Tab-separated table of C-alpha atoms and ligand atoms in Angstrom:
chain	number	residue	atom	x	y	z
A	181	UNK	CA	-0.127	0.076	0.106
A	182	UNK	CA	1.080	3.521	-0.607
A	183	UNK	CA	3.009	5.602	1.916
A	184	UNK	CA	0.662	6.908	4.645
A	185	UNK	CA	1.508	10.708	4.488
A	186	UNK	CA	-0.391	11.606	7.664
A	187	UNK	CA	-0.312	8.411	9.777
A	188	UNK	CA	-3.263	8.622	12.196
A	189	UNK	CA	-4.266	5.622	14.024
A	190	UNK	CA	-7.621	7.088	15.458
A	191	UNK	CA	-8.594	8.016	11.953
A	192	UNK	CA	-12.523	8.335	11.484
A	193	UNK	CA	-12.020	8.501	7.783
A	194	UNK	CA	-9.516	6.815	5.343
A	195	UNK	CA	-9.048	8.692	2.194
A	196	UNK	CA	-7.533	6.876	-0.790
A	197	UNK	CA	-6.498	9.280	-3.431
A	198	UNK	CA	-3.948	10.339	-5.920
A	199	UNK	CA	-1.454	13.376	-5.505
A	200	UNK	CA	-2.725	16.752	-6.585
A	201	UNK	CA	-6.400	15.984	-7.120
A	202	UNK	CA	-8.739	18.926	-6.191
A	203	UNK	CA	-11.508	16.785	-4.675
A	204	UNK	CA	-8.942	15.245	-2.486
A	205	UNK	CA	-7.734	18.634	-1.358
A	206	UNK	CA	-11.375	19.847	-0.758
A	207	UNK	CA	-12.188	16.802	1.382
A	208	UNK	CA	-8.913	17.131	3.391
A	209	UNK	CA	-9.591	20.866	4.034
A	210	UNK	CA	-13.124	20.169	5.117
A	211	UNK	CA	-12.070	17.443	7.463
A	212	UNK	CA	-9.160	19.267	8.867
A	213	UNK	CA	-11.259	22.323	9.577
A	214	UNK	CA	-13.889	19.972	11.058
A	215	UNK	CA	-11.228	18.466	13.342
A	216	UNK	CA	-12.153	15.069	12.023
A	217	UNK	CA	-9.288	12.668	12.185
A	218	UNK	CA	-8.373	11.146	8.804
A	219	UNK	CA	-5.894	9.194	7.098
A	220	UNK	CA	-4.782	10.277	3.674
A	221	UNK	CA	-3.479	7.233	1.753
A	222	UNK	CA	-1.733	8.334	-1.706
A	223	UNK	CA	-2.036	5.739	-4.505
A	224	UNK	CA	0.640	5.635	-7.126
A	225	UNK	CA	-0.027	2.539	-9.217
A	226	UNK	CA	-2.785	0.351	-10.415
A	227	UNK	CA	-2.016	-2.484	-8.027
A	228	UNK	CA	-2.767	-0.238	-5.026
A	229	UNK	CA	-5.956	1.007	-6.731
A	230	UNK	CA	-7.075	-2.707	-7.287
A	231	UNK	CA	-6.506	-3.390	-3.551
A	232	UNK	CA	-9.491	-1.109	-2.929
A	233	UNK	CA	-11.704	-2.373	-5.578
A	234	UNK	CA	-10.950	0.103	-8.552
A	235	UNK	CA	-9.554	-0.639	-11.924
A	236	UNK	CA	-6.604	1.833	-12.149
A	237	UNK	CA	-5.021	4.669	-10.444
A	238	UNK	CA	-6.746	7.067	-12.902
A	239	UNK	CA	-10.345	5.744	-11.786
A	240	UNK	CA	-12.803	8.386	-11.846
A	241	UNK	CA	-14.234	7.010	-8.532
A	242	UNK	CA	-11.154	8.296	-6.687
A	243	UNK	CA	-10.934	9.587	-4.088
A	244	UNK	CA	-12.537	6.750	-2.075
A	245	UNK	CA	-13.517	7.628	1.422
A	246	UNK	CA	-14.044	4.768	3.977
A	247	UNK	CA	-15.474	5.739	7.328
A	248	UNK	CA	-14.890	3.864	10.557
A	249	UNK	CA	-18.441	2.361	10.414
A	250	UNK	CA	-17.659	0.785	7.022
A	251	UNK	CA	-19.487	3.563	4.882
A	252	UNK	CA	-17.762	3.812	1.625
A	253	UNK	CA	-18.118	6.861	-0.596
A	254	UNK	CA	-16.579	7.153	-4.124
A	255	UNK	CA	-15.589	10.577	-5.275
A	256	UNK	CA	-17.852	12.308	-2.826
A	257	UNK	CA	-18.734	15.922	-2.467
A	258	UNK	CA	-18.078	17.644	0.665
A	259	UNK	CA	-21.784	17.752	1.204
A	260	UNK	CA	-21.863	13.907	0.992
A	261	UNK	CA	-19.012	13.848	3.425
A	262	UNK	CA	-20.963	16.087	5.885
A	263	UNK	CA	-24.050	13.993	5.506
A	264	UNK	CA	-22.091	10.717	6.365
A	265	UNK	CA	-20.805	12.560	9.530
A	266	UNK	CA	-24.419	13.410	10.329
A	267	UNK	CA	-23.576	17.347	10.045
A	268	UNK	CA	-25.913	18.028	7.321
A	269	UNK	CA	-29.411	18.799	8.944
A	270	UNK	CA	-32.645	20.672	8.079
A	271	UNK	CA	-33.924	23.362	10.501
A	272	UNK	CA	-36.022	21.830	13.239
A	273	UNK	CA	-38.222	24.870	13.932
A	274	UNK	CA	-40.415	27.234	11.908
A	275	UNK	CA	-39.290	30.097	13.962
A	276	UNK	CA	-36.327	30.918	16.136
A	277	UNK	CA	-35.695	33.780	18.696
A	278	UNK	CA	-32.195	34.248	17.152
A	279	UNK	CA	-30.658	33.477	13.815
A	280	UNK	CA	-26.877	33.860	13.484
A	281	UNK	CA	-25.215	33.862	9.927
A	282	UNK	CA	-21.607	32.793	9.874
A	283	UNK	CA	-19.798	30.242	12.369
A	284	UNK	CA	-16.644	31.833	12.768
A	285	UNK	CA	-15.459	33.055	16.166
A	286	UNK	CA	-18.094	35.805	16.334
A	287	UNK	CA	-21.035	33.678	15.266
A	288	UNK	CA	-19.998	30.727	17.439
A	289	UNK	CA	-19.697	32.911	20.521
A	290	UNK	CA	-23.114	34.438	19.811
A	291	UNK	CA	-24.494	30.998	19.551
A	292	UNK	CA	-23.029	29.964	22.936
A	293	UNK	CA	-24.428	33.090	24.625
A	294	UNK	CA	-27.780	33.115	22.906
A	295	UNK	CA	-28.450	29.339	23.497
A	296	UNK	CA	-27.039	29.509	27.166
A	297	UNK	CA	-29.278	32.482	27.989
A	298	UNK	CA	-32.434	30.697	26.916
A	299	UNK	CA	-32.781	31.946	23.298
A	300	UNK	CA	-34.034	29.562	20.682
A	301	UNK	CA	-30.906	29.747	18.525
A	302	UNK	CA	-29.827	28.805	15.091
A	303	UNK	CA	-26.456	29.318	13.646
A	304	UNK	CA	-26.203	29.011	9.714
A	305	UNK	CA	-22.725	28.494	8.244
A	306	UNK	CA	-22.099	28.317	4.413
A	307	UNK	CA	-19.061	25.917	4.867
A	308	UNK	CA	-17.823	24.697	8.228
A	309	UNK	CA	-17.504	26.016	11.716
A	310	UNK	CA	-14.468	28.087	12.552
A	311	UNK	CA	-14.272	30.822	9.825
A	312	UNK	CA	-10.935	32.303	9.229
A	313	UNK	CA	-9.780	31.169	12.686
A	314	UNK	CA	-10.441	27.561	11.783
A	315	UNK	CA	-7.846	27.858	9.050
A	316	UNK	CA	-5.070	29.022	11.315
A	317	UNK	CA	-2.334	26.508	12.048
A	318	UNK	CA	-1.839	28.237	15.458
A	319	UNK	CA	-3.520	31.032	17.218
A	320	UNK	CA	-1.053	32.465	19.776
A	321	UNK	CA	-2.653	35.385	21.257
A	322	UNK	CA	-6.048	34.133	22.382
A	323	UNK	CA	-6.496	34.447	26.037
A	324	UNK	CA	-6.016	31.262	28.100
A	325	UNK	CA	-3.774	29.407	25.523
A	326	UNK	CA	-0.161	30.401	26.518
A	327	UNK	CA	1.301	27.804	24.100
A	328	UNK	CA	-1.381	28.652	21.307
A	329	UNK	CA	-4.148	26.762	19.929
A	330	UNK	CA	-4.928	25.290	16.503
A	331	UNK	CA	-7.636	27.036	14.986
A	332	UNK	CA	-9.620	23.814	14.215
A	333	UNK	CA	-9.335	22.774	17.745
A	334	UNK	CA	-10.828	26.256	18.916
A	335	UNK	CA	-13.559	25.978	16.396
A	336	UNK	CA	-14.518	22.373	17.357
A	337	UNK	CA	-14.634	23.382	21.114
A	338	UNK	CA	-16.862	26.458	20.267
A	339	UNK	CA	-19.145	24.042	18.018
A	340	UNK	CA	-19.390	21.398	20.907
A	341	UNK	CA	-20.051	24.316	23.507
A	342	UNK	CA	-22.888	25.773	21.395
A	343	UNK	CA	-24.563	22.483	20.595
A	344	UNK	CA	-24.406	21.518	24.396
A	345	UNK	CA	-26.388	24.617	25.210
A	346	UNK	CA	-28.837	23.723	22.534
A	347	UNK	CA	-27.970	25.858	19.638
A	348	UNK	CA	-28.749	24.305	16.202
A	349	UNK	CA	-26.095	24.513	13.736
A	350	UNK	CA	-26.802	24.203	9.905
A	351	UNK	CA	-23.639	23.694	8.103
A	352	UNK	CA	-23.018	23.922	4.348
A	353	UNK	CA	-25.932	26.496	4.068
A	354	UNK	CA	-25.584	29.935	2.767
A	355	UNK	CA	-27.822	32.827	3.572
A	356	UNK	CA	-28.234	34.876	0.376
A	357	UNK	CA	-31.076	37.249	1.057
A	358	UNK	CA	-32.985	38.858	4.068
A	359	UNK	CA	-36.145	40.544	4.612
A	360	UNK	CA	-36.566	42.460	7.898
A	361	UNK	CA	-39.746	43.692	9.549
A	362	UNK	CA	-40.242	44.740	13.139
A	363	UNK	CA	-39.834	41.781	15.432
A	364	UNK	CA	-39.405	39.394	12.378
A	365	UNK	CA	-36.387	38.667	10.220
A	366	UNK	CA	-36.495	36.160	7.339
A	367	UNK	CA	-33.387	34.755	5.962
A	368	UNK	CA	-33.426	32.926	2.622
A	369	UNK	CA	-30.723	30.220	1.976
A	370	UNK	CA	-29.190	29.423	-1.044
A	371	UNK	CA	-30.865	25.925	-1.168
A	372	UNK	CA	-34.239	27.499	-0.799
A	373	UNK	CA	-34.805	27.001	2.927
A	374	UNK	CA	-36.147	29.837	4.793
A	375	UNK	CA	-35.222	30.847	8.425
A	376	UNK	CA	-37.562	33.006	10.437
A	377	UNK	CA	-36.289	34.776	13.639
A	378	UNK	CA	-37.045	37.591	16.003
A	379	UNK	CA	-33.574	38.879	15.851
A	380	UNK	CA	-30.562	38.329	13.513
A	381	UNK	CA	-26.847	38.480	14.070
A	382	UNK	CA	-24.821	38.899	10.858
A	383	UNK	CA	-21.256	37.307	11.452
A	384	UNK	CA	-20.376	36.510	8.000
A	385	UNK	CA	-16.790	37.837	8.283
A	386	UNK	CA	-14.515	38.276	5.262
A	387	UNK	CA	-13.692	36.121	2.230
A	388	UNK	CA	-10.190	35.977	0.820
A	389	UNK	CA	-9.045	38.275	-1.833
A	390	UNK	CA	-7.917	36.618	-4.964
A	391	UNK	CA	-4.949	37.245	-7.431
A	392	UNK	CA	-7.432	37.471	-10.290
A	393	UNK	CA	-5.081	35.854	-12.644
A	394	UNK	CA	-6.156	33.743	-15.654
A	395	UNK	CA	-6.427	30.026	-14.584
A	396	UNK	CA	-6.629	30.742	-10.896
A	397	UNK	CA	-9.940	28.767	-10.577
A	398	UNK	CA	-8.420	25.961	-12.652
A	399	UNK	CA	-5.349	25.468	-10.178
A	400	UNK	CA	-7.516	26.019	-7.076
A	401	UNK	CA	-6.740	23.037	-4.924
A	402	UNK	CA	-4.191	21.607	-7.387
A	403	UNK	CA	-1.219	23.976	-6.588
A	404	UNK	CA	-3.129	27.255	-5.484
A	405	UNK	CA	-4.713	27.324	-2.085
A	406	UNK	CA	-6.433	30.198	-0.116
A	407	UNK	CA	-5.484	30.672	3.427
A	408	UNK	CA	-2.773	29.110	5.476
A	409	UNK	CA	-3.169	25.580	4.113
A	410	UNK	CA	-3.432	23.741	7.440
A	411	UNK	CA	-4.359	20.497	5.787
A	412	UNK	CA	-1.629	20.759	3.278
A	413	UNK	CA	1.535	21.453	5.115
A	414	UNK	CA	2.547	17.928	5.961
A	415	UNK	CA	2.279	17.273	2.182
A	416	UNK	CA	4.906	19.776	1.352
A	417	UNK	CA	7.929	17.659	2.751
A	418	UNK	CA	10.532	16.539	0.457
A	419	UNK	CA	12.054	18.664	-2.240
A	420	UNK	CA	9.199	21.280	-2.190
A	421	UNK	CA	9.581	25.016	-2.553
A	422	UNK	CA	6.524	26.765	-1.078
A	423	UNK	CA	5.343	30.115	-1.844
A	424	UNK	CA	3.241	32.242	0.380
A	425	UNK	CA	1.812	35.527	-0.806
A	426	UNK	CA	0.801	38.185	1.653
A	427	UNK	CA	2.242	40.324	4.253
A	428	UNK	CA	-0.084	40.115	7.219
A	429	UNK	CA	-0.193	38.101	10.313
A	430	UNK	CA	-1.988	35.374	8.704
A	431	UNK	CA	0.696	34.986	5.905
A	432	UNK	CA	3.304	35.154	8.530
A	433	UNK	CA	1.804	32.433	10.476
A	434	UNK	CA	1.470	30.290	7.442
A	435	UNK	CA	5.073	30.772	6.475
A	436	UNK	CA	6.318	29.607	9.983
A	437	UNK	CA	3.933	26.724	9.685
A	438	UNK	CA	5.237	25.550	6.339
A	439	UNK	CA	8.843	26.091	7.385
A	440	UNK	CA	8.481	23.093	9.694
A	441	UNK	CA	7.738	20.804	6.632
A	442	UNK	CA	9.139	22.208	3.440
A	443	UNK	CA	12.916	22.727	2.883
A	444	UNK	CA	12.338	26.237	1.547
A	445	UNK	CA	9.590	28.834	1.841
A	446	UNK	CA	9.340	32.073	0.100
A	447	UNK	CA	7.156	34.997	1.599
A	448	UNK	CA	5.972	37.163	-1.452
A	449	UNK	CA	5.170	40.724	-0.436
A	450	UNK	CA	4.239	43.809	-2.537
A	451	UNK	CA	5.900	46.288	-0.098
A	452	UNK	CA	9.374	46.976	1.128
A	453	UNK	CA	9.412	44.908	4.450
A	454	UNK	CA	7.370	43.175	7.111
A	455	UNK	CA	7.392	45.640	9.785
A	456	UNK	CA	4.501	47.760	8.709
A	457	UNK	CA	2.188	44.768	8.419
A	458	UNK	CA	3.368	42.068	10.643
A	459	UNK	CA	3.531	41.609	14.447
A	460	UNK	CA	7.009	41.976	15.757
A	461	UNK	CA	7.181	38.425	17.210
A	462	UNK	CA	6.450	37.065	13.696
A	463	UNK	CA	9.013	39.353	12.102
A	464	UNK	CA	11.526	38.154	14.283
A	465	UNK	CA	10.763	34.448	13.699
A	466	UNK	CA	10.642	34.874	9.953
A	467	UNK	CA	13.962	36.771	9.767
A	468	UNK	CA	15.589	34.111	11.881
A	469	UNK	CA	14.272	31.080	10.081
A	470	UNK	CA	17.063	29.521	7.915
A	471	UNK	CA	14.841	28.124	5.225
A	472	UNK	CA	12.552	31.185	4.960
A	473	UNK	CA	13.316	34.056	2.443
A	474	UNK	CA	11.248	37.210	1.981
A	475	UNK	CA	10.723	38.580	-1.699
A	476	UNK	CA	9.865	42.321	-1.301
A	477	UNK	CA	8.346	44.376	-3.960
A	478	UNK	CA	6.895	41.315	-5.853
A	479	UNK	CA	3.652	40.411	-7.534
A	480	UNK	CA	2.611	37.096	-8.774
A	481	UNK	CA	1.831	37.872	-12.316
A	482	UNK	CA	1.234	34.347	-13.988
A	483	UNK	CA	0.470	30.802	-13.130
A	484	UNK	CA	1.773	27.839	-15.258
A	485	UNK	CA	1.006	24.262	-15.480
A	486	UNK	CA	-1.139	21.442	-17.062
A	487	UNK	CA	-3.365	19.381	-14.584
A	488	UNK	CA	-1.362	20.773	-11.645
A	489	UNK	CA	0.430	24.070	-10.934
A	490	UNK	CA	4.112	23.647	-12.108
A	491	UNK	CA	5.485	27.163	-11.963
A	492	UNK	CA	4.600	30.862	-11.209
A	493	UNK	CA	5.831	34.157	-12.593
A	494	UNK	CA	6.978	36.722	-10.100
A	495	UNK	CA	7.381	40.385	-11.050
A	496	UNK	CA	9.444	42.953	-9.345
A	497	UNK	CA	6.936	45.947	-9.154
A	498	UNK	CA	9.865	48.387	-9.093
A	499	UNK	CA	12.037	47.176	-11.890
A	500	UNK	CA	9.259	45.376	-13.766
A	501	UNK	CA	11.722	42.392	-14.145
A	502	UNK	CA	9.879	38.990	-14.388
A	503	UNK	CA	11.075	35.563	-13.392
A	504	UNK	CA	9.431	32.233	-13.551
A	505	UNK	CA	10.111	29.754	-10.719
A	506	UNK	CA	9.050	26.074	-10.225
A	507	UNK	CA	6.629	25.269	-7.550
A	508	UNK	CA	3.515	23.132	-6.860
A	509	UNK	CA	2.415	25.066	-3.851
A	510	UNK	CA	1.273	28.696	-3.756
A	511	UNK	CA	-0.679	29.730	-0.737
A	512	UNK	CA	-2.577	33.222	-0.973
A	513	UNK	CA	-3.015	34.975	2.400
A	514	UNK	CA	-4.182	38.279	0.935
A	515	UNK	CA	-6.717	39.318	3.422
A	516	UNK	CA	-10.411	39.566	2.873
A	517	UNK	CA	-13.325	41.411	1.726
A	518	UNK	CA	-16.480	41.435	3.787
A	519	UNK	CA	-19.259	39.062	2.986
A	520	UNK	CA	-22.215	41.574	2.551
A	521	UNK	CA	-23.559	41.268	-0.875
A	522	UNK	CA	-26.845	40.237	0.606
A	523	UNK	CA	-27.024	43.579	2.503
A	524	UNK	CA	-27.516	45.757	-0.577
A	525	UNK	CA	-30.980	44.543	-1.381
A	526	UNK	CA	-32.019	44.268	2.243
A	527	UNK	CA	-31.104	48.157	2.716
A	528	UNK	CA	-28.321	47.666	5.287
A	529	UNK	CA	-25.924	50.574	5.549
A	530	UNK	CA	-22.299	49.672	4.540
A	531	UNK	CA	-19.088	51.683	4.324
A	532	UNK	CA	-17.295	52.323	1.148
A	533	UNK	CA	-15.423	49.054	1.630
A	534	UNK	CA	-18.696	47.150	2.103
A	535	UNK	CA	-18.358	46.629	5.780
A	536	UNK	CA	-21.543	46.836	7.877
A	537	UNK	CA	-22.132	50.070	9.912
A	538	UNK	CA	-23.335	49.673	13.326
A	539	UNK	CA	-24.345	51.820	16.320
A	540	UNK	CA	-22.449	55.201	16.501
A	541	UNK	CA	-20.857	54.537	13.097
A	542	UNK	CA	-24.219	55.087	11.423
A	543	UNK	CA	-24.299	58.749	12.473
A	544	UNK	CA	-24.076	61.083	9.473
A	545	UNK	CA	-23.210	64.718	10.405
A	546	UNK	CA	-24.470	63.949	13.904
A	547	UNK	CA	-27.831	62.336	12.647
A	548	UNK	CA	-28.892	58.772	12.214
A	549	UNK	CA	-29.744	57.749	8.772
A	550	UNK	CA	-33.101	58.773	7.334
A	551	UNK	CA	-34.376	55.331	7.364
A	552	UNK	CA	-33.714	54.625	11.078
A	553	UNK	CA	-37.396	54.240	12.369
A	554	UNK	CA	-37.160	54.279	16.164
A	555	UNK	CA	-37.003	56.942	18.583
A	556	UNK	CA	-34.046	55.477	20.426
A	557	UNK	CA	-30.543	55.361	18.978
A	558	UNK	CA	-29.303	52.088	17.508
A	559	UNK	CA	-27.574	49.841	20.048
A	560	UNK	CA	-23.871	49.515	19.789
A	561	UNK	CA	-23.729	46.635	17.289
A	562	UNK	CA	-27.186	47.161	15.712
A	563	UNK	CA	-27.232	48.098	11.986
A	564	UNK	CA	-29.669	50.652	10.579
A	565	UNK	CA	-32.396	47.881	10.631
A	566	UNK	CA	-33.593	47.316	14.167
A	567	UNK	CA	-33.120	43.787	15.233
A	568	UNK	CA	-30.307	43.130	12.985
A	569	UNK	CA	-27.032	43.152	14.398
A	570	UNK	CA	-23.356	42.703	13.085
A	571	UNK	CA	-20.354	41.174	15.004
A	572	UNK	CA	-16.783	40.593	14.155
A	573	UNK	CA	-14.732	41.089	11.083
A	574	UNK	CA	-17.749	41.951	8.959
A	575	UNK	CA	-18.353	45.090	10.959
A	576	UNK	CA	-17.046	48.559	10.106
A	577	UNK	CA	-14.251	49.452	12.593
A	578	UNK	CA	-13.759	45.901	13.843
A	579	UNK	CA	-10.335	45.043	14.974
A	580	UNK	CA	-9.873	41.684	12.989
A	581	UNK	CA	-8.880	39.562	15.809
A	582	UNK	CA	-10.304	36.332	17.232
A	583	UNK	CA	-10.779	37.516	20.705
A	584	UNK	CA	-12.412	40.674	19.540
A	585	UNK	CA	-14.830	38.622	17.214
A	586	UNK	CA	-15.739	36.482	20.341
A	587	UNK	CA	-16.322	39.514	22.414
A	588	UNK	CA	-18.583	41.145	19.881
A	589	UNK	CA	-20.540	37.906	19.443
A	590	UNK	CA	-21.208	37.822	23.067
A	591	UNK	CA	-22.046	41.501	23.213
A	592	UNK	CA	-24.395	41.256	20.355
A	593	UNK	CA	-26.586	38.843	22.296
A	594	UNK	CA	-26.872	41.370	25.123
A	595	UNK	CA	-28.296	43.842	22.803
A	596	UNK	CA	-30.522	41.192	21.202
A	597	UNK	CA	-31.943	40.576	24.808
A	598	UNK	CA	-32.606	44.349	24.977
A	599	UNK	CA	-34.240	44.497	21.485
A	600	UNK	CA	-36.522	41.520	22.238
A	601	UNK	CA	-37.430	42.931	25.559
A	602	UNK	CA	-38.648	46.259	24.122
A	603	UNK	CA	-40.192	45.067	20.835
B	860	FAD	C1	-4.785	32.096	8.569
B	860	FAD	C2	-5.351	33.215	9.647
B	860	FAD	C3	-4.753	33.114	10.917
B	860	FAD	C4	-5.261	34.075	11.857
B	860	FAD	N1	-4.519	34.237	13.128
B	860	FAD	C5	-5.061	35.020	14.010
B	860	FAD	C6	-4.504	34.974	15.311
B	860	FAD	O1	-3.422	34.328	15.515
B	860	FAD	N2	-5.118	35.859	16.111
B	860	FAD	C7	-6.155	36.555	16.043
B	860	FAD	O2	-6.601	37.245	16.945
B	860	FAD	N3	-6.702	36.545	14.807
B	860	FAD	C8	-6.296	35.919	13.719
B	860	FAD	N4	-6.797	35.727	12.655
B	860	FAD	C9	-7.896	36.548	12.443
B	860	FAD	C10	-9.209	35.896	13.006
B	860	FAD	O3	-9.195	34.516	12.654
B	860	FAD	C11	-10.486	36.720	12.512
B	860	FAD	O4	-10.378	37.980	13.053
B	860	FAD	C12	-11.689	35.969	13.121
B	860	FAD	O5	-11.896	34.635	12.495
B	860	FAD	C13	-12.960	36.771	12.771
B	860	FAD	O6	-14.098	36.096	13.087
B	860	FAD	P1	-15.487	36.230	12.361
B	860	FAD	O7	-16.419	35.340	13.206
B	860	FAD	O8	-15.846	37.744	12.446
B	860	FAD	O9	-15.358	36.037	10.854
B	860	FAD	P2	-14.915	34.827	10.036
B	860	FAD	O10	-13.837	34.045	10.889
B	860	FAD	O11	-14.485	35.442	8.780
B	860	FAD	O12	-16.027	33.825	9.820
B	860	FAD	C14	-17.170	34.169	9.078
B	860	FAD	C15	-17.923	32.841	8.750
B	860	FAD	O13	-19.066	33.106	8.033
B	860	FAD	C16	-19.228	32.371	7.011
B	860	FAD	N5	-20.139	32.876	6.069
B	860	FAD	C17	-19.811	33.985	5.161
B	860	FAD	N6	-20.918	34.310	4.460
B	860	FAD	C18	-21.979	33.583	4.856
B	860	FAD	C19	-23.360	33.442	4.452
B	860	FAD	N7	-23.931	34.168	3.491
B	860	FAD	N8	-24.153	32.618	5.039
B	860	FAD	C20	-23.674	31.726	5.919
B	860	FAD	N9	-22.236	31.847	6.412
B	860	FAD	C21	-21.475	32.557	5.869
B	860	FAD	C22	-17.980	31.930	6.553
B	860	FAD	O14	-17.888	30.855	5.804
B	860	FAD	C23	-17.207	32.074	7.871
B	860	FAD	O15	-17.226	30.748	8.362
B	860	FAD	C24	-6.468	34.925	11.546
B	860	FAD	C25	-7.034	34.884	10.330
B	860	FAD	C26	-6.474	33.994	9.398
B	860	FAD	C27	-7.081	33.880	7.984
């Protein structure tokens, strides 16, 4: 049998697949972020494929997932994996006290506080719990974890805690539209499901920026990855040169994480140096890591390959000189744009960068917007629509930290109580 790249004797799922297959990456990413133990078994010849009942190593039924209860799924979608794990559910109620959109730190925190304080709470997540934090290999500045905590572990603990208090979590469901009347918000999900709640918290965070290069979609999962690639780092062993694009803390963390596996890691940044954008502790670690180099004033300008990424072009944005380097691993940590498209139609006020305005930030020349219908001022985390709150990274002026998102999620629930008591 093939080399077991991530030997894991408590594996809940065994995944048999071939190197560089996008579906294999999607499944590994989902399971890593869901904190589900798995064993990735890479097949390299037909004999190995036949051992699991397939014809050849290029069989379209790959990857094959075998669960500990014997369930076997061939070339499953992420949704089918979620169903096999019992994670894909329908809402149990026709109406809730509180609906939360987004299960990152802010949404999970709102779910824990909402449910523990007696609100019938539903948490809707378009992918899997954890949000950006769930993709972090190690969060080192979250209170109470002096040696840091893996983002997926923090997310799983939050999920368990929210469920224990009775919050209902609907994963792989995306809110796409909202209608808000006094005391009643209706959220429409992409799959046609309708969620009715007396109050709503938007904690949809941000989505990663892209390079916007031709072929970026084609290479997604087969050489190009968004975020810190927590599920992929251990595959970068051997003779691999990893490129991480971005100059923020998430990029810095990713670089240090990959440097434990790959012989060489290059951090590609547009600016002159790291000091303006990175925490000092990360600057120190990066500059002291023998297998890490920083490439300043550099843009990624082209992606090359066939089925997989094989090389990238880098252009110096001062001299305009272009070089092409071989690599199979390009990780993009470019920061995010807020996920608020749905807010336009609902009439939710946003700033020029599309972040949601709340509380005092709604003031225009000392006055609340014309469409604010109540005598009282909006609560601190309330949007211009009474009963609709925003928390975490999606909110204008938020500090883009895990602890802050968790704090805002909890705080939003306090205002939800006030809103419900007065409406
Ligand atoms: C790699 C990385 C490392 C980081 N490391 C640190 C660190 O060390 N310390 C620190 O303090 N901060 C860190 N951060 C930042 C921190 O993770 C974020 O500030 C935090 O996750 C924000 O939480 P949030 O809940 O507001 O939003 P997010 O984490 O962005 O979560 C939003 C969630 O909403 C979901 N969603 C979006 N739209 C919809 C929709 N329409 N319907 C349903 N769901 C939707 C998304 O899928 C996502 O799960 C890091 C970020 C990254 C990317």
